[in-house]
Coordinates of C-alpha atoms in Angstrom, one line a residue:
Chain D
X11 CA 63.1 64.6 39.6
X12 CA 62.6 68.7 39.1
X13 CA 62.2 67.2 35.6
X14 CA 59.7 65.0 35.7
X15 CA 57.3 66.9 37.8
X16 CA 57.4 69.6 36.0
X17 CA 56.1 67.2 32.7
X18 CA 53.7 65.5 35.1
X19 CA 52.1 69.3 36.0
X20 CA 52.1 70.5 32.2
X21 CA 50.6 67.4 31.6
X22 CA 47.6 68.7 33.7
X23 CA 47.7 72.1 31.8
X24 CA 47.8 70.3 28.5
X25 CA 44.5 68.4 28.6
X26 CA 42.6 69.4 32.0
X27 CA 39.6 68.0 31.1
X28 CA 40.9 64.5 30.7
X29 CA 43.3 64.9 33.9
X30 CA 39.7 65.7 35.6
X31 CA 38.0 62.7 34.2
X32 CA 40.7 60.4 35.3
X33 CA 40.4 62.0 38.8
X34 CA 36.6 61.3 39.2
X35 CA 36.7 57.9 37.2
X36 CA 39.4 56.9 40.2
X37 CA 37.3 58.6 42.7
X38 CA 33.6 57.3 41.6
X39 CA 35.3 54.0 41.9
X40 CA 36.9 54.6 45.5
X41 CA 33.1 56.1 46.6
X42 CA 31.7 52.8 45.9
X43 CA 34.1 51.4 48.6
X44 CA 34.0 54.1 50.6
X45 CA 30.0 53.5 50.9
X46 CA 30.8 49.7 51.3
X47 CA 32.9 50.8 53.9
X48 CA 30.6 53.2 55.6
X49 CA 28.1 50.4 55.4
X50 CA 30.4 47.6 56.5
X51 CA 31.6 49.4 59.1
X52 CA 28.5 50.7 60.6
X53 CA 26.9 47.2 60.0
X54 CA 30.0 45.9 62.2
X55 CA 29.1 47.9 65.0
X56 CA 25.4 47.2 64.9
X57 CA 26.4 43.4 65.4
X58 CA 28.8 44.0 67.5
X59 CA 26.1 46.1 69.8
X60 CA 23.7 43.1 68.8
X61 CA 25.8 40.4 69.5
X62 CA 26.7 41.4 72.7
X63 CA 22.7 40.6 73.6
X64 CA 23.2 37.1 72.1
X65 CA 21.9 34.8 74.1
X66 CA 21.0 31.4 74.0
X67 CA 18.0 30.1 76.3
X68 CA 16.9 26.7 77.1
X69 CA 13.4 26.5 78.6
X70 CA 13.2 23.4 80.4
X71 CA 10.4 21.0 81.4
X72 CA 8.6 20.8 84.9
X73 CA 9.9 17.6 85.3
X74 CA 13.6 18.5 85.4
X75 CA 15.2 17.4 88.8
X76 CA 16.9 19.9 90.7
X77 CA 19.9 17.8 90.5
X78 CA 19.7 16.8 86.7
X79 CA 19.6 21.2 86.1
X80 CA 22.4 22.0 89.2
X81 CA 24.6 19.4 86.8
X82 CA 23.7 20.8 83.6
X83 CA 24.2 24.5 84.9
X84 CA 28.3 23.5 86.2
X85 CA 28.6 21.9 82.5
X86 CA 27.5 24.6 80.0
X87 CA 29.6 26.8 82.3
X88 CA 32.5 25.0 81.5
X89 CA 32.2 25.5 77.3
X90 CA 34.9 27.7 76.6
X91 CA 32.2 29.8 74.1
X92 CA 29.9 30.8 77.3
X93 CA 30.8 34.2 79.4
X94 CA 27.9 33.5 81.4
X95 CA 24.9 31.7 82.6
X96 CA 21.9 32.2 84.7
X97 CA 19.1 30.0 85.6
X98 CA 15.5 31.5 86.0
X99 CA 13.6 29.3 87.9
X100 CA 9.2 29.0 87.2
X101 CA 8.8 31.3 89.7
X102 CA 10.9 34.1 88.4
X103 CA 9.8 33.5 85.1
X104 CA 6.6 34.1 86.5
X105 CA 7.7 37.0 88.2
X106 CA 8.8 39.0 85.2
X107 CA 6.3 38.3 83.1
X108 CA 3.9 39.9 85.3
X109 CA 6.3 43.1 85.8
X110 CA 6.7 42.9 82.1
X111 CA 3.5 41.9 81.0
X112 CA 1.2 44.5 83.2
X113 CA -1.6 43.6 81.4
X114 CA -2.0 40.1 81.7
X115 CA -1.6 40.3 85.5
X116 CA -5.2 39.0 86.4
X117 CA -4.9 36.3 83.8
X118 CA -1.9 34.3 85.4
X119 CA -3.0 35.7 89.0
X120 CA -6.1 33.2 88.6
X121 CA -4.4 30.5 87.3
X122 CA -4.1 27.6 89.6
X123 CA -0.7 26.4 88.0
X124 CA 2.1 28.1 87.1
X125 CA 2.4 28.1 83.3
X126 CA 5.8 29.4 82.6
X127 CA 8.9 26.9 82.2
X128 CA 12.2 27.6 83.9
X129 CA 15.1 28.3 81.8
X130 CA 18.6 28.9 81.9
X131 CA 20.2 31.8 80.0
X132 CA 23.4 31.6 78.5
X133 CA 25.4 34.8 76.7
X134 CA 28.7 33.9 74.7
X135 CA 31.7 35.3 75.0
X136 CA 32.7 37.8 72.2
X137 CA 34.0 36.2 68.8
X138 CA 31.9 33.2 69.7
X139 CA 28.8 35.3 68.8
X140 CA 28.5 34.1 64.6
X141 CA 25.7 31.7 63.7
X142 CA 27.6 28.6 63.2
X143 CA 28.8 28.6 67.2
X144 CA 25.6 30.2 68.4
X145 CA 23.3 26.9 66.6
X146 CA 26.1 24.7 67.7
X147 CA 25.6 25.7 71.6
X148 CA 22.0 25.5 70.8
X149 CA 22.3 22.0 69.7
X150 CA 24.1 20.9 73.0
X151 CA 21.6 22.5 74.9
X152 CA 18.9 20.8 73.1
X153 CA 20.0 17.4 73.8
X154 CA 19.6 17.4 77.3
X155 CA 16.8 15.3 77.4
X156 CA 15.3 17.5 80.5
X157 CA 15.5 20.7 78.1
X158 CA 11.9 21.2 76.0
X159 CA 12.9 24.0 73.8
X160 CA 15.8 26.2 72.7
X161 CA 15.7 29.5 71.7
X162 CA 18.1 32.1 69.9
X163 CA 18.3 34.7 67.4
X164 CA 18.6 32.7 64.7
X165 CA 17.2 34.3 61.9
X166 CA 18.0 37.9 62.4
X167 CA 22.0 37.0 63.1
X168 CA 21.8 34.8 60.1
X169 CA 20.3 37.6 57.6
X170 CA 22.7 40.7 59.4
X171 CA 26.2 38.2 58.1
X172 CA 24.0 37.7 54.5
X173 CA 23.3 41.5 54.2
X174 CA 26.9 42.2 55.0
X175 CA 28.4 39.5 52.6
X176 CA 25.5 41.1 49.8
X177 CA 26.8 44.4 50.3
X178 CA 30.5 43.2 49.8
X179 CA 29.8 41.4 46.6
X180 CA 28.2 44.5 45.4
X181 CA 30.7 46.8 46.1
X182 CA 33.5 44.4 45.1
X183 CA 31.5 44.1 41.1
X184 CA 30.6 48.2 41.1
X185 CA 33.6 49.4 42.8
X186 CA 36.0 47.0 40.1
X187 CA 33.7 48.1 37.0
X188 CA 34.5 51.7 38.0
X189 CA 37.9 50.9 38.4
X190 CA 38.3 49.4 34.9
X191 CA 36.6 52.5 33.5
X192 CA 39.3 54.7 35.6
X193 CA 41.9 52.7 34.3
X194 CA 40.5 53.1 30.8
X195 CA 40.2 56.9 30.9
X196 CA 43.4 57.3 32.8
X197 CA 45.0 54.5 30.0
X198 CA 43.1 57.7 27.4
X199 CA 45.2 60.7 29.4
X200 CA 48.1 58.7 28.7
X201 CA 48.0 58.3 25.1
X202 CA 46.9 61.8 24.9
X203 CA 50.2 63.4 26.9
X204 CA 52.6 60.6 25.1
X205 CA 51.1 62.0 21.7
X206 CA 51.6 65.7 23.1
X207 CA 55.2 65.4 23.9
X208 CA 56.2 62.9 21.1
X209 CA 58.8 65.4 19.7
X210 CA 60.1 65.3 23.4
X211 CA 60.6 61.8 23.8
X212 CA 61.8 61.5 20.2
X213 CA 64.4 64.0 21.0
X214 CA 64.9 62.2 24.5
X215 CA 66.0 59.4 22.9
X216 CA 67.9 60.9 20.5
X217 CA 70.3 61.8 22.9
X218 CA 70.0 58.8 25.1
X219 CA 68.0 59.4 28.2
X220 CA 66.9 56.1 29.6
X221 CA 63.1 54.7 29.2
X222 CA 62.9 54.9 33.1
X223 CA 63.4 58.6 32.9
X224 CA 61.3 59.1 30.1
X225 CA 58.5 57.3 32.0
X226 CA 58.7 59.0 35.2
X227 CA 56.6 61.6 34.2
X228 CA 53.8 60.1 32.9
X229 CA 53.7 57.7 36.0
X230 CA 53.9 60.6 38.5
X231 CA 51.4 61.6 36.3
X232 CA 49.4 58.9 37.7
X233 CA 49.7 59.2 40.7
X234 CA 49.3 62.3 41.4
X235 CA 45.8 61.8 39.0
X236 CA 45.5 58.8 41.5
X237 CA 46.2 60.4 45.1
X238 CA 43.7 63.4 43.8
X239 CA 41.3 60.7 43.3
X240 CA 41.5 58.8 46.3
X241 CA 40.9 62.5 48.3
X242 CA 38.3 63.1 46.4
X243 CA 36.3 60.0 47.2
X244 CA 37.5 60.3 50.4
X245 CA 35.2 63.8 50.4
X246 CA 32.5 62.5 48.7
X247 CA 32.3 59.4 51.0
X248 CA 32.3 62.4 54.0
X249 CA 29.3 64.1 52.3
X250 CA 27.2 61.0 51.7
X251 CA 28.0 60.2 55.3
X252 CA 26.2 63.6 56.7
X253 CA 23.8 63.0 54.6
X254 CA 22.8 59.8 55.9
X255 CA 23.5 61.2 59.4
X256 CA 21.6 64.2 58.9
X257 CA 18.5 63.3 57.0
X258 CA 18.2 59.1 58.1
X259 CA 20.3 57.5 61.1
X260 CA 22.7 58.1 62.9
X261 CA 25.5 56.5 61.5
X262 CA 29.3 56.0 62.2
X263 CA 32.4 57.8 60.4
X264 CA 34.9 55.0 58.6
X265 CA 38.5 54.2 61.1
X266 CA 40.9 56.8 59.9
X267 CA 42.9 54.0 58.7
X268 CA 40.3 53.2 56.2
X269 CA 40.1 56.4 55.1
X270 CA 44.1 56.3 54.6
X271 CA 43.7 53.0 52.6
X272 CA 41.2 54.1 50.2
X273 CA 43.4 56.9 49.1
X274 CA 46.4 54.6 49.2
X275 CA 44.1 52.5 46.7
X276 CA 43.6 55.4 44.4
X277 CA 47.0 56.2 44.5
X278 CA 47.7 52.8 43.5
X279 CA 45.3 52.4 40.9
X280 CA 46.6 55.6 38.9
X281 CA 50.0 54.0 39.1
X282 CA 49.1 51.2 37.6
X283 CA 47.2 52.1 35.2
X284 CA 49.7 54.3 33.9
X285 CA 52.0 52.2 34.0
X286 CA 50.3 49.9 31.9
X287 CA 49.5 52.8 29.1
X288 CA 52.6 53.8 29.0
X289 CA 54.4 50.6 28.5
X290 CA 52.0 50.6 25.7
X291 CA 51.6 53.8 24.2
X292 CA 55.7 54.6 24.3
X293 CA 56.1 51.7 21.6
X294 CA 54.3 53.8 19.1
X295 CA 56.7 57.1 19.7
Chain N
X20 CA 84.8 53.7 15.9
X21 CA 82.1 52.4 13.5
X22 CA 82.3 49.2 11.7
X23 CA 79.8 47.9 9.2
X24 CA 80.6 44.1 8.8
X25 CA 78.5 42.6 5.8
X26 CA 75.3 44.2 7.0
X27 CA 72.2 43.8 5.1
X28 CA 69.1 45.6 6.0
X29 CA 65.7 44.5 4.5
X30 CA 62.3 45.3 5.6
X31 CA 59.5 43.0 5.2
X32 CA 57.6 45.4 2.4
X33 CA 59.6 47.3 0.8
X34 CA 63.0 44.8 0.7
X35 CA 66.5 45.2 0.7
X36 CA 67.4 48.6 2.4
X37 CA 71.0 47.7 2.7
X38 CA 73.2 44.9 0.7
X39 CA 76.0 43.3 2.4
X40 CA 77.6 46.8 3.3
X41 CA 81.3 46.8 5.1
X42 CA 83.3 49.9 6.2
X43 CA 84.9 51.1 9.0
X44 CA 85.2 54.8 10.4
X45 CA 88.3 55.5 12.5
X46 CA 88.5 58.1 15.7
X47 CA 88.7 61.4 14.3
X48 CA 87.6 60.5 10.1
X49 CA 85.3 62.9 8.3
X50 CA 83.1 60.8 6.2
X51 CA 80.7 62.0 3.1
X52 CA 78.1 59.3 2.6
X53 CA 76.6 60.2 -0.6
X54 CA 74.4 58.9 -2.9
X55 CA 70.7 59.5 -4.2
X56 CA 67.7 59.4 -1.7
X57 CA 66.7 55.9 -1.0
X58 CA 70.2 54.8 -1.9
X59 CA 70.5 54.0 2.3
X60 CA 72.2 57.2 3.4
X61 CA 69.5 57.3 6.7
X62 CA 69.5 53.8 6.7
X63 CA 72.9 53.6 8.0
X64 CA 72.5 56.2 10.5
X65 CA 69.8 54.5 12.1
X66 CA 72.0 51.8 12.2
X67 CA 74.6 53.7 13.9
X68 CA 72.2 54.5 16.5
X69 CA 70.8 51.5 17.0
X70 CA 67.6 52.5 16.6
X71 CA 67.4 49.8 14.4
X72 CA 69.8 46.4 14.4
X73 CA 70.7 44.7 11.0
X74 CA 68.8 41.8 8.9
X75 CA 72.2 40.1 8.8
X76 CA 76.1 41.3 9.5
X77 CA 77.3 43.2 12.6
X78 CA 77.6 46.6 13.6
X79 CA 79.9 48.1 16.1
X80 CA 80.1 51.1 17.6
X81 CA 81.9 52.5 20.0
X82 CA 82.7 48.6 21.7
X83 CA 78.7 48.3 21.5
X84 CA 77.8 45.4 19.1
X85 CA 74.3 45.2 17.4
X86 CA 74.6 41.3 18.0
X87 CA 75.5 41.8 21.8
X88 CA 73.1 45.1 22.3
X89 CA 70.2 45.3 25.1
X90 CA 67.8 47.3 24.6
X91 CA 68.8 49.3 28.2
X92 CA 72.3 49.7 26.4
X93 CA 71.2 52.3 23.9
X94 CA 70.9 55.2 25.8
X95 CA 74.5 55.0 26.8
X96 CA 75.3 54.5 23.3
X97 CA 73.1 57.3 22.3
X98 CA 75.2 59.7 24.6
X99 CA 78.2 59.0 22.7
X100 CA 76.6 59.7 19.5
X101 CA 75.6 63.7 18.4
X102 CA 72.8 63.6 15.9
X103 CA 71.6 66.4 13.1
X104 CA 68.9 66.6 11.0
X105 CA 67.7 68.1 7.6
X106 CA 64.5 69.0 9.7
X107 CA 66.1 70.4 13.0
X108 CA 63.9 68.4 14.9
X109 CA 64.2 71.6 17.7
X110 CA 61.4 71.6 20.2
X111 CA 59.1 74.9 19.5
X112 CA 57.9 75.4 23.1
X113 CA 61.4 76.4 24.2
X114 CA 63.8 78.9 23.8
X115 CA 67.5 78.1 22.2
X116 CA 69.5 77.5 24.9
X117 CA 66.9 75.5 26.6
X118 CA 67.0 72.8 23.3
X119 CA 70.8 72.4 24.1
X120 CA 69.9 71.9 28.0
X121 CA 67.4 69.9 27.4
X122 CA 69.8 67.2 26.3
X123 CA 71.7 67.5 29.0
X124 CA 68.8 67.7 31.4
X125 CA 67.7 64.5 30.3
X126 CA 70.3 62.5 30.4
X127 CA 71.1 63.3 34.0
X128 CA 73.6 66.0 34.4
X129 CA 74.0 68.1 37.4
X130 CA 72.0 71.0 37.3
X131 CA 74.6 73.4 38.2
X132 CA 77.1 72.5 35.4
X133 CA 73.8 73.0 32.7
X134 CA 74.0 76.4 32.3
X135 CA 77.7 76.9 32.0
X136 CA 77.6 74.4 29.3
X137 CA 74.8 75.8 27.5
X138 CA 76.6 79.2 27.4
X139 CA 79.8 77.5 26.1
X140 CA 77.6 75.5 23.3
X141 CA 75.8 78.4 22.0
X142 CA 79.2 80.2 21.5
X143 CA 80.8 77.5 19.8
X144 CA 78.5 77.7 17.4
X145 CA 78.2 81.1 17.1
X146 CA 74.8 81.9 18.4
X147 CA 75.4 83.5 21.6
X148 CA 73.5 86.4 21.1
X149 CA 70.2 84.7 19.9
X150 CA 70.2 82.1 22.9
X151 CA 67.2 83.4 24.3
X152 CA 65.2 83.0 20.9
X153 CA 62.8 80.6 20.2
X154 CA 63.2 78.3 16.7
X155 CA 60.4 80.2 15.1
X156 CA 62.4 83.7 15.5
X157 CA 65.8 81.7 14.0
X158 CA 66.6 81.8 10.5
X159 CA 67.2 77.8 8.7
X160 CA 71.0 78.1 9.4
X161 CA 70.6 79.5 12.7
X162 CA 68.2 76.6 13.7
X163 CA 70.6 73.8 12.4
X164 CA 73.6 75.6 14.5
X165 CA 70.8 75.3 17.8
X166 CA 70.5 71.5 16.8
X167 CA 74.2 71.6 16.0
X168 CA 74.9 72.7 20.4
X169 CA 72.4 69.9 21.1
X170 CA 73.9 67.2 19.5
X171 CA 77.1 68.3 21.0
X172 CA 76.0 68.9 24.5
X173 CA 76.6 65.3 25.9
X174 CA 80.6 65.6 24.2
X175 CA 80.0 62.7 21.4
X176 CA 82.5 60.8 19.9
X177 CA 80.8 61.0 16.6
X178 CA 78.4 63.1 14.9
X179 CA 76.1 62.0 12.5
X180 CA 74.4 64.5 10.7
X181 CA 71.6 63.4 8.0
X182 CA 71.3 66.0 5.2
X183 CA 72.1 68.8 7.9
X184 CA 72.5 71.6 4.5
X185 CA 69.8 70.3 2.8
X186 CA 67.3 72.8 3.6
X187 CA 70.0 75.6 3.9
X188 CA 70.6 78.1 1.0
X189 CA 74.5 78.0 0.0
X190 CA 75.4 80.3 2.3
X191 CA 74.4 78.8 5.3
X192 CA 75.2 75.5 4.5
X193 CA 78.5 76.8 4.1
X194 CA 78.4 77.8 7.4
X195 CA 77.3 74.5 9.0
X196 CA 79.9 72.7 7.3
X197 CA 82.6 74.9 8.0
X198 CA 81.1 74.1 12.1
X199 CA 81.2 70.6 11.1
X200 CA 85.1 71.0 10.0
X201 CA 85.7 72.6 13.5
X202 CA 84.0 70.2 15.0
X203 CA 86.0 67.6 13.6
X204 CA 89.5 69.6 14.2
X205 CA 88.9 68.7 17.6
X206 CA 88.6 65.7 17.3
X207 CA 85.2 64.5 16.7
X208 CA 84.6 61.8 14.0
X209 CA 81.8 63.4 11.4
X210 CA 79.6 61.1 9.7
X211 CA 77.6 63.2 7.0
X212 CA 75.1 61.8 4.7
X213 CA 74.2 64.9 2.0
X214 CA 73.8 64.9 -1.7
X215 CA 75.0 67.6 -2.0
X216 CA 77.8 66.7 -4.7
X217 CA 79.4 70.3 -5.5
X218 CA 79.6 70.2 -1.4
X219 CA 81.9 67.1 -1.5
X220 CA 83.8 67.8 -4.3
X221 CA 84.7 71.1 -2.7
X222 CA 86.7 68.9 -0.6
X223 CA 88.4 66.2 -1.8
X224 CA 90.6 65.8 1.5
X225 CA 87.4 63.8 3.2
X226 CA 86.4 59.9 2.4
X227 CA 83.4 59.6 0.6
X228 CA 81.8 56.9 1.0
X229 CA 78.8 56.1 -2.1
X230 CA 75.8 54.1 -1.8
X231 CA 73.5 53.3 -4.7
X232 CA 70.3 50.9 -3.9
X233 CA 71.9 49.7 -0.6
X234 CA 75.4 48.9 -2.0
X235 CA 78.8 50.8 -1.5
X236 CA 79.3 51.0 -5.0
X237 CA 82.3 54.0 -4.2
X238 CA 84.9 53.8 -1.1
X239 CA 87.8 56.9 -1.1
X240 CA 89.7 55.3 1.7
X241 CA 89.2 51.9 -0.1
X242 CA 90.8 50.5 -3.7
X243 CA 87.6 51.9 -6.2
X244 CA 85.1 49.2 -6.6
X245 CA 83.2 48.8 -10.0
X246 CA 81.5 46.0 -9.1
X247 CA 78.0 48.4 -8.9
X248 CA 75.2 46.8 -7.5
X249 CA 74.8 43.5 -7.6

């Protein structure tokens, strides 16, 4: 193993420039996820902030019998998707929008009827907060034939999941192109350190070391090119992060298991892609 | 040891290499293969090696067939073989004794028997005092004796040496075979390809076997063939 490391470092000393394009091919790659990540992540706990206010709310007509509503109320308590429920009768309503609505005071204070429906309010438990359940509870609550209207955050849940799902696919197409083009230049260092020591591995075989041995440098090689990589996104994914934090939003740093398996990535992807180049390249020595 | 059993050995260009070629080297045989370049002198080596397997016929060496032969079997059949060229083939970017090691290195032996075996390498072949020289401060001779140590570092069985004196002046070419004769004293079977005809008439005690456009056309250890090429 002494051996092989050795060649792997000397490889490093031998074309510097390439060993430092491989590193920031791997690592320009890894930043793309590592933004992805940033965003996913943060974008995770906006929802999951959001979602917690989720709440569905039936407004229901005057007519509604206090019975037809008491019977209602024990049944959508029962759905196994609802954490909680609470009915605001016309007068409430009423209430609060006054509180709320300061300026309108006079206006429903000289009204002879009051205008505002009574409703029940219904939050969902956690995981059954996405848009399919959320219109699906909706629907229920639509169908009671007492119930006029049904409201929810419909549109801004539904385009949160589509912004996420658009950010994924973007990553997923610029983080693999840089990949390829890592894997490419990393394929380039390859050929480049087989050609150097080519009187080495002629003379290995020569005298009949096996193909394993003569390949363990050149995938350490890789990896090391690889795990270097992964840091170094790792850094730059940190700097764009106080950037954002500094000069935008507050935002949230990545798990620390993230960060752990973009650099395993990296390390991954310089394996394999020397791997590959060498498999390759050793033919021609 | 070696045995060459009807080989033939053609490349898609350039033809027939080697023509239906039989012999067989014993443990312990010093063997001139002779003839003039392009007769299949390296040809044969490479077969030895296996760095190439026949068009047609077997080879064996050393219980490994060339019908039978993996490619993950070479290298164990590689450290049974010492090889010498007319070129050296030394690696510039280390010192003497670090060529010899360097075949022991890489083929996996324990780091603390290396140096011991270097030391006792580079004495055998009588360059003990230059170990620490790299091939550009050597003289031709002293380079082939370096290469000589490296091909014997891993103990071979046989050593093939392709046109080892052929860039040596007679002096030192003398000295390389006179190694070579030591070498096989002790044992060793020598395989050495040269056309270098005063060399092998010098001594008439060795086989000689001759090749002319792929064909044995002369084996010593065999009844004279006239047959020539066919």
């Amino acid at each position: 193993m002494p051996y092989a490391l050795r060649e792997a470092f000397s490889a490093f000393r031998r074309a510097p420039l390439l060993t430092a394009l491989s590193v920031v091919a791997i690592a320009f790659s890894l930043l793309v996820v590592g933004l992805f990540g940033l965003t996913a992540y943060n974008i995770h706990l906006a929802i999951t902030g959001v979602e917690e206010r989720v709440e569905v709310v039936a407004y229901l007509r005057d007519s509604a019998s206090e019975a037809q509503v008491g019977i209602a109320r024990e049944e959508i308590a029962a759905m196994p998707e609802v954490s909680e429920l609470r009915y605001v009768s016309k007068t409430e309503a009423l209430a609060t929008a006054m509180r709320e609505l300061s300026e309108f005071r006079d206006l429903f204070l000289d009204m002879e009827a009051n205008p505002l429906p009574a409703s029940i309010e219904v939050r969902l438990r956690p995981g059954s907060r996405d848009p399919t359940t959320v219109e699906a509870l909706a629907a229920t609550l639509a169908a009671y034939p007492f119930v006029e209207d049904v409201r929810f955050g419909q549109e801004w849940l539904e385009r949160i999941f589509v912004l996420r799902r658009i950010a994924g696919g973007v990553a997923l197409v610029i983080g693999g192109a840089f990949a390829a083009v890592a894997a490419i230049i990393i394929g380039s260092a390859v050929r480049v350190a087989v050609f150097a020591r080519r009187d080495e591995i002629s003379i290995m075989r020569l005298v009949g070391a096996t193909d394993g041995f003569i390949r363990l440098p050149f995938l350490l090689e890789g990896l090391i090119t690889g795990i270097l990589g992964g840091a170094v996104a790792v850094g730059l994914t940190f700097l764009a992060y106080r950037i954002v934090s500094v000069a935008l939003i507050e935002v949230a740093w990545i798990p620390v298991e993230w960060v752990l398996l973009g650099v395993l990535a990296g390390t991954a992807l310089g394996f394999a892609a020397s791997a590959l180049a060498v498999r390759r390249h050793l033919r021609a020595v | 040891m070696i045995k060459f059993t009807n080989v033939t050995k053609s490349y898609p260009r350039s033809g027939a290499a080697l023509d239906r070629v039989s012999f067989h080297v014993r443990k312990g045989e010093f063997v001139f293969l002779t003839g003039h370049s392009g007769a299949g002198k390296s040809t044969i080596l490479r077969l030895v090696q296996m760095a190439e397997s026949p068009t047609e016929g077997e080879v064996r060496v050393s219980g490994f067939s060339s019908r039978l032969m993996r490619p993950r079997d070479i290298p164990q059949l590689r450290r049974r073989l010492g090889v010498v060229f007319q070129e050296y083939r030394l690696l510039r970017d280390r010192t003497a004794d670090e060529n010899v090691a360097f075949a022991l290195e890489v083929t996996g032996a324990k780091r603390q028997s290396i140096s011991p075996r270097v030391g006792r390498l580079m004495a055998q072949v009588g360059l003990a005092h230059k170990a620490r020289a790299y091939p550009e401060e050597l003289s031709g001779g002293e380079r082939q004796r370096v290469a000589v140590a490296r091909a014997l570092a891993n103990d071979p069985l046989v050593l093939l040496a392709d046109e080892p004196t052929g860039n040596l002046d007679g002096w030192a070419g003398e000295g390389i075979f006179k190694l070579f004769q030591d070498i096989n004293a002790m044992g060793t079977s020598v395989v050495m390809a040269t056309h270098d005809l005063d060399l092998v008439r010098r001594h008439p005690k060795y086989r000689v076997i001759e090749l002319n456009q792929g064909a044995v056309v002369f084996d010593s250890a065999a009844e004279p063939r006239t047959s020539g090429s066919a």
